[in-house]
Coordinates of C-alpha atoms and ligand atoms in Angstrom, one line a residue:
M26 CA -30.1 -1.5 3.4
P27 CA -25.3 -0.6 2.3
T28 CA -25.4 3.3 1.8
A29 CA -25.4 3.1 -2.3
P30 CA -22.4 5.6 -4.7
V31 CA -22.8 9.0 -4.4
D32 CA -24.5 9.7 -8.2
T33 CA -21.5 10.1 -11.1
A34 CA -22.9 14.9 -11.5
L35 CA -21.7 14.7 -7.7
V36 CA -18.4 13.6 -8.3
N37 CA -17.8 14.8 -11.4
E38 CA -18.0 17.9 -10.2
C39 CA -16.4 16.9 -7.3
I40 CA -13.6 16.0 -8.9
A41 CA -13.7 19.1 -10.6
L42 CA -13.3 20.5 -7.6
R43 CA -10.7 18.9 -6.6
R44 CA -8.5 19.8 -9.3
R45 CA -9.3 23.9 -8.7
L46 CA -7.8 23.3 -5.6
H47 CA -4.8 21.3 -5.9
G48 CA -3.7 24.5 -8.5
D49 CA -3.9 27.1 -5.9
P50 CA -2.4 25.4 -3.0
E51 CA -1.9 27.1 0.2
L52 CA 0.4 27.1 3.2
S53 CA -0.7 26.1 6.9
G54 CA -1.7 29.1 8.8
Q55 CA -2.4 30.8 5.6
E56 CA -5.5 29.1 3.6
H57 CA -7.3 32.6 2.9
R58 CA -8.6 31.4 -0.8
T59 CA -9.5 28.0 0.0
R60 CA -10.9 29.1 2.8
E61 CA -13.6 31.6 0.6
A62 CA -13.7 28.4 -1.6
V63 CA -15.2 26.5 1.0
M64 CA -17.2 29.0 2.4
A65 CA -18.4 29.9 -1.1
E66 CA -19.2 26.4 -1.1
L67 CA -21.4 25.9 1.7
T68 CA -22.6 28.9 1.2
A69 CA -24.4 28.1 -2.0
A70 CA -24.9 24.2 -0.4
G71 CA -27.3 26.4 1.8
L72 CA -25.0 25.1 5.1
E73 CA -24.5 26.9 8.8
I74 CA -21.4 28.4 8.5
R75 CA -19.5 29.2 11.1
T76 CA -15.9 31.2 11.9
F77 CA -13.1 32.2 13.9
P78 CA -11.2 35.3 14.0
G79 CA -7.3 35.6 12.6
S80 CA -8.6 31.8 11.9
T81 CA -8.6 30.0 8.0
A82 CA -11.2 26.9 10.2
V83 CA -14.7 26.7 8.7
V84 CA -17.1 25.8 10.4
A85 CA -20.3 24.3 9.0
L86 CA -22.9 22.4 9.9
W87 CA -25.8 20.6 9.1
P88 CA -29.2 20.8 11.1
G89 CA -30.2 17.7 12.2
R90 CA -33.3 18.0 14.4
D91 CA -31.9 17.8 18.6
R92 CA -29.5 21.3 17.6
T93 CA -27.5 20.6 20.7
R94 CA -25.9 17.2 19.6
A95 CA -23.4 16.5 16.5
I96 CA -21.7 13.7 14.5
A97 CA -18.7 15.2 13.2
F98 CA -16.3 15.0 10.3
R99 CA -12.9 16.7 9.1
A100 CA -10.9 17.6 6.4
D101 CA -7.9 19.6 6.8
M102 CA -6.5 22.4 4.0
D103 CA -3.7 23.1 4.2
A104 CA -0.6 22.5 1.8
L105 CA 3.5 21.6 1.3
P106 CA 6.5 24.0 1.1
L107 CA 7.1 21.7 -2.1
Q108 CA 8.3 22.6 -5.6
E109 CA 5.7 20.7 -7.1
T110 CA 6.6 18.9 -10.8
S111 CA 3.9 16.4 -11.7
G112 CA 3.3 19.0 -14.6
L113 CA -0.4 18.3 -14.4
P114 CA -2.4 20.6 -16.1
W115 CA -4.0 21.1 -13.2
A116 CA -0.6 21.0 -11.1
S117 CA 0.0 24.2 -8.6
R118 CA 0.6 27.8 -10.2
T119 CA 2.8 28.5 -6.8
G120 CA 6.4 28.3 -6.5
Q121 CA 7.2 25.9 -3.4
A122 CA 3.4 25.7 -3.0
M123 CA 1.9 21.9 -3.9
H124 CA -1.0 19.9 -2.1
A125 CA 1.9 17.3 -1.5
C126 CA 0.1 15.3 0.8
G127 CA -3.1 15.5 -0.6
H128 CA -5.3 17.8 1.6
D129 CA -6.9 19.4 -1.6
G130 CA -8.4 15.5 -2.5
H131 CA -9.8 15.7 2.2
T132 CA -11.3 18.9 1.5
A133 CA -12.6 18.0 -1.9
I134 CA -14.8 15.1 0.0
L135 CA -15.9 16.8 2.8
L136 CA -17.2 19.6 0.3
G137 CA -19.1 16.7 -1.6
L138 CA -21.1 15.3 1.4
A139 CA -22.2 19.3 2.5
R140 CA -23.4 19.0 -1.2
H141 CA -24.8 15.3 -1.0
L142 CA -27.0 16.0 2.3
A143 CA -27.9 19.8 1.3
R144 CA -29.4 17.9 -1.9
A145 CA -31.3 15.0 -0.3
G146 CA -32.7 17.7 2.0
K147 CA -33.6 16.1 5.5
P148 CA -32.0 16.4 8.6
Y149 CA -31.3 13.5 10.7
P150 CA -31.9 13.8 14.2
V151 CA -28.4 15.3 15.4
D152 CA -26.0 18.1 13.3
V153 CA -24.4 17.2 11.0
K154 CA -20.8 19.1 11.6
F155 CA -18.2 19.8 8.6
L156 CA -14.7 20.6 10.4
F157 CA -12.6 22.9 7.9
Q158 CA -9.3 22.8 9.5
P159 CA -6.2 24.5 8.2
A160 CA -2.3 24.3 9.1
E161 CA -2.4 20.6 9.7
E162 CA 0.7 20.1 8.5
A163 CA 1.8 22.2 10.8
G164 CA 0.6 20.8 14.2
N165 CA -1.4 23.2 15.9
G166 CA -5.1 23.9 13.7
A167 CA -6.6 21.0 14.9
K168 CA -5.7 22.2 18.6
Q169 CA -6.3 25.9 18.4
M170 CA -10.3 25.0 16.4
A171 CA -10.7 22.3 19.3
L172 CA -9.6 25.6 21.0
A173 CA -11.7 27.9 19.9
G174 CA -14.7 25.6 20.5
A175 CA -15.5 24.2 16.6
M176 CA -15.9 20.7 18.3
D177 CA -19.0 22.3 21.4
A178 CA -22.1 23.9 20.8
P179 CA -23.5 22.2 19.0
K180 CA -21.1 19.9 20.9
V181 CA -19.8 16.6 19.1
E182 CA -20.4 13.3 20.9
A183 CA -18.2 11.3 17.0
V184 CA -14.7 12.6 15.4
F185 CA -14.1 11.2 12.4
G186 CA -11.8 12.2 9.7
L187 CA -9.6 11.1 7.0
H188 CA -6.0 10.6 4.9
G189 CA -5.6 9.0 1.1
W190 CA -3.3 6.3 1.8
P191 CA -1.1 5.6 -1.9
D192 CA 0.2 2.1 -0.1
L193 CA -3.5 0.5 -0.1
P194 CA -4.6 -0.7 -2.9
L195 CA -7.8 1.8 -4.3
G196 CA -11.2 1.1 -3.2
T197 CA -9.8 -0.2 0.2
I198 CA -10.4 1.8 3.5
G199 CA -8.1 1.3 6.1
V200 CA -9.9 1.2 10.0
H201 CA -7.2 0.5 13.4
S202 CA -8.9 -0.7 15.9
G203 CA -6.2 2.0 18.4
A204 CA -3.2 3.6 17.0
V205 CA -3.1 4.5 13.8
M206 CA -0.8 7.4 13.3
A207 CA 2.4 7.8 16.0
S208 CA 2.8 10.8 18.7
V209 CA 5.8 13.2 17.2
D210 CA 8.1 15.6 19.4
N211 CA 10.4 17.1 18.8
F212 CA 14.3 17.9 20.6
E213 CA 16.5 20.0 20.3
I214 CA 20.0 19.4 22.8
T215 CA 22.6 21.6 23.3
L216 CA 26.2 19.8 24.7
I217 CA 28.3 22.8 26.9
G218 CA 31.8 21.5 27.1
K219 CA 35.3 23.9 27.8
G220 CA 36.6 23.9 24.1
G221 CA 40.8 23.7 23.7
H222 CA 43.2 21.9 20.7
G223 CA 42.7 19.0 19.6
A224 CA 45.8 17.7 20.4
Q225 CA 44.8 18.0 23.5
P226 CA 41.9 16.3 24.8
H227 CA 42.5 16.3 28.5
A228 CA 42.6 20.3 28.8
T229 CA 39.4 21.0 27.1
R230 CA 35.5 19.0 27.8
D231 CA 34.9 17.2 24.3
P232 CA 31.0 18.0 23.5
V233 CA 32.0 15.5 20.6
F234 CA 32.5 13.1 22.2
A235 CA 30.0 13.7 24.3
A236 CA 27.4 13.9 21.2
A237 CA 28.9 10.2 19.6
Q238 CA 28.2 8.5 23.5
L239 CA 24.4 10.1 23.7
I240 CA 23.9 9.4 20.6
S241 CA 24.6 5.6 20.7
A242 CA 22.5 5.5 24.4
A243 CA 19.5 7.2 23.5
Q244 CA 19.1 3.9 21.0
S245 CA 19.1 2.0 24.7
L246 CA 15.3 3.6 25.3
V247 CA 14.0 1.9 22.3
S248 CA 15.5 -1.1 22.1
R249 CA 16.2 -2.0 26.2
A250 CA 13.7 0.8 28.5
S251 CA 10.2 0.2 25.9
D252 CA 8.0 -3.1 26.0
P253 CA 9.7 -4.7 22.8
L254 CA 5.6 -5.1 21.8
D255 CA 5.3 -0.5 22.2
A256 CA 6.7 1.1 18.4
A257 CA 9.2 3.8 19.4
V258 CA 11.1 6.1 17.1
V259 CA 14.4 8.0 18.8
T260 CA 15.5 10.5 15.6
F261 CA 18.6 12.1 15.5
A262 CA 19.0 14.5 12.4
Q263 CA 20.4 16.7 13.6
V264 CA 24.2 17.3 14.5
S265 CA 26.7 20.2 14.6
A266 CA 29.8 21.2 15.6
G267 CA 32.9 23.2 15.3
R268 CA 34.0 24.7 12.5
T269 CA 37.8 22.1 11.5
F270 CA 40.7 19.7 12.2
N271 CA 42.4 20.7 15.7
V272 CA 39.9 22.3 17.6
I273 CA 38.0 20.7 20.8
P274 CA 34.5 23.1 20.1
E275 CA 32.7 24.5 22.7
E276 CA 29.3 23.2 22.0
C277 CA 27.5 20.7 20.5
L278 CA 23.6 21.0 19.4
L279 CA 22.2 17.8 18.1
R280 CA 18.2 17.7 17.0
G281 CA 15.8 15.2 16.4
T282 CA 12.7 13.7 17.1
V283 CA 10.6 10.9 18.7
R284 CA 7.9 9.1 17.7
A285 CA 5.4 6.1 19.6
H286 CA 2.0 5.3 19.3
S287 CA 1.2 5.4 22.8
A288 CA 1.1 8.4 26.2
A289 CA 2.9 5.8 27.4
A290 CA 5.4 5.3 25.6
R291 CA 6.1 8.9 24.6
D292 CA 6.4 9.8 28.6
R293 CA 8.7 6.8 28.4
L294 CA 11.1 9.1 25.8
R295 CA 10.7 12.3 26.7
S296 CA 11.7 11.8 30.6
G297 CA 14.6 8.5 29.3
L298 CA 16.1 10.8 27.0
D299 CA 16.1 13.9 29.5
T300 CA 17.3 11.6 32.3
L301 CA 20.0 10.2 30.4
A302 CA 21.8 13.2 28.4
V303 CA 22.4 15.2 31.4
N304 CA 23.3 12.2 33.1
L305 CA 25.4 10.4 30.8
C306 CA 26.6 14.4 30.1
K307 CA 27.6 14.6 33.6
G308 CA 29.9 11.9 33.9
L309 CA 31.7 13.4 30.9
G310 CA 31.5 17.1 32.1
I311 CA 29.8 18.5 30.2
E312 CA 26.4 19.9 30.8
A313 CA 23.5 19.4 28.2
R314 CA 20.4 21.3 28.3
L315 CA 17.7 20.6 26.9
H316 CA 14.7 21.6 24.9
W317 CA 11.7 20.2 24.1
V318 CA 9.1 21.0 21.2
E319 CA 6.4 19.4 22.1
G320 CA 4.0 18.5 19.3
C321 CA 0.6 15.6 18.8
P322 CA -0.4 13.3 20.4
A323 CA -0.3 9.8 18.9
T324 CA -4.1 8.9 16.7
V325 CA -5.0 5.7 18.6
N326 CA -9.0 5.5 17.1
D327 CA -11.3 4.6 19.9
A328 CA -12.5 1.1 20.0
A329 CA -16.7 1.5 19.3
M330 CA -15.9 4.1 16.5
A331 CA -13.7 2.5 14.4
A332 CA -16.0 -1.1 14.9
L333 CA -18.6 1.3 13.8
A334 CA -16.6 2.8 11.2
R335 CA -15.4 -0.7 10.1
R336 CA -19.4 -2.2 10.2
A337 CA -20.6 1.2 7.2
A338 CA -17.7 0.3 5.3
V339 CA -17.9 -3.4 5.0
R340 CA -22.3 -2.7 4.3
A341 CA -20.8 -0.1 2.0
F342 CA -18.0 -1.9 0.2
G343 CA -17.9 -5.7 1.2
E344 CA -16.4 -7.4 3.4
A345 CA -12.8 -7.7 0.9
A346 CA -12.7 -4.0 0.9
V347 CA -11.6 -3.1 5.1
V348 CA -8.2 -3.8 5.9
E349 CA -6.2 -3.2 8.9
P350 CA -2.6 -1.8 7.9
R351 CA -0.3 -1.4 10.5
P352 CA -0.3 1.6 11.7
S353 CA 2.0 4.3 10.2
M354 CA 4.7 6.6 12.4
A355 CA 4.1 9.5 11.1
A356 CA 2.0 12.2 13.1
E357 CA -0.6 13.7 12.2
D358 CA -2.2 16.4 14.4
F359 CA -6.9 14.7 14.4
P360 CA -5.8 13.1 18.2
F361 CA -6.4 16.8 19.7
F362 CA -10.2 16.6 17.6
L363 CA -9.8 13.2 19.8
E364 CA -9.2 14.8 23.4
K365 CA -13.1 16.4 23.0
A366 CA -14.9 13.2 21.5
P367 CA -14.4 9.3 20.9
G368 CA -14.1 9.3 17.2
A369 CA -11.7 7.3 14.4
Y370 CA -9.3 8.4 11.7
L371 CA -9.8 6.4 8.9
W372 CA -7.4 5.4 5.8
L373 CA -9.1 6.0 2.3
G374 CA -7.3 3.8 -0.2
L375 CA -5.5 5.5 -3.3
G376 CA -3.9 2.6 -5.3
D377 CA -0.3 3.9 -5.3
K378 CA 0.0 5.2 -9.1
N379 CA 0.8 8.6 -7.7
G380 CA 3.4 7.7 -5.6
S381 CA 4.3 8.2 -1.9
L382 CA 3.1 11.1 -0.3
H383 CA 5.0 14.8 0.4
N384 CA 6.5 13.2 -2.5
P385 CA 6.5 16.4 -6.1
R386 CA 4.7 14.4 -8.3
F387 CA 2.5 13.3 -6.8
D388 CA -1.4 14.3 -7.1
F389 CA -4.6 12.7 -5.6
N390 CA -6.7 10.1 -7.2
D391 CA -9.8 11.3 -7.8
D392 CA -11.0 8.2 -8.4
A393 CA -10.5 8.0 -5.0
L394 CA -13.1 11.0 -4.3
G395 CA -16.5 9.0 -4.1
T396 CA -15.4 6.3 -1.9
G397 CA -14.7 9.1 0.2
I398 CA -17.7 10.5 0.2
R399 CA -19.8 7.3 0.2
L400 CA -17.2 6.2 3.7
F401 CA -18.8 9.1 5.6
M402 CA -21.9 9.1 3.7
A403 CA -21.7 5.3 5.8
I404 CA -21.1 6.6 8.6
L405 CA -23.8 9.0 8.8
E406 CA -26.2 6.2 9.4
E407 CA -24.5 3.7 10.2
K408 CA -24.6 5.9 13.4
L409 CA -27.5 8.1 13.3
G410 CA -30.0 5.7 10.7
A411 CA -31.5 7.2 7.8
P412 CA -32.8 10.4 7.6
Ligands
NI1 NI1 -2.1 15.0 5.1

């Protein structure tokens, strides 16, 4: 039996809630008022709540018959350091903080699911676990929750998350059978040479010249060292050296990012850049010091869980509403949950009326909230059967 649409009254409550959250955004790791709002909703719905010392994370449980096992759904709660210019009545009341990535929508959807289950009042075979996550934009919220035991006791056997996606039409669901989002690792390379007169390069070791060679050569990691069918990105985003026309500086600083859709491609890019930077620069008499800021692994859906989510979405919304778009090279920290349990990360079509994510006029499309709740319900029932 297809999962029924969520009732209008509940959707309207979620819209009001989503707009309240939108007006009061908090940055990564500082989601204190958001956490209070989430906990108040969960308490009112009658769910069990777990918190973690020193963290704004919240875990809630809808108890099942077997309290040792669980299926989990996740929402991220943080906002971005951006000045909102939407002019909407519910726009951010805080300067330089804005729900420009739609995490207000994700949080409202997960609270809507909690209310929906609580009102139905029926236990499932196992617990339903709700993961309200801080600091997704910082890339460390999911990792800290997983380390703190959020996926244990009851043990999560399948985990699902979603992200509102403006490129997909409203009412559609994007389900990837494998990679959805890329890994991210940021690098800093300091090239150390020997400064001197711009007219006497032979008496120097020019780190700017070495940087130019390295920036060009690093693209060979994508075009020559990677399988052409593996997506990979190497971007140099910052180049800093020198202060004037005629002085060759001592040092040049390079900063950038690498992205990949598999662990193998990620490792190849990182070790490739290490080797290339050190050896190419050595040949030019320059010392290269690399420092990596490790980010998130690639988000790669478990094939069986993606198939389950696809079946659920087709049953709820019909074949035509379920698509498999090309994956994104942006990153997400959901894979830290996937390291603990198989699962899938889904895209919820928002339509593009408010433009792309991370833009100062973005607003989560409220018309997608009911679809999000119904999608999670459909997955829940596909996995566990009716209560
Ligand atoms: Ni986001």
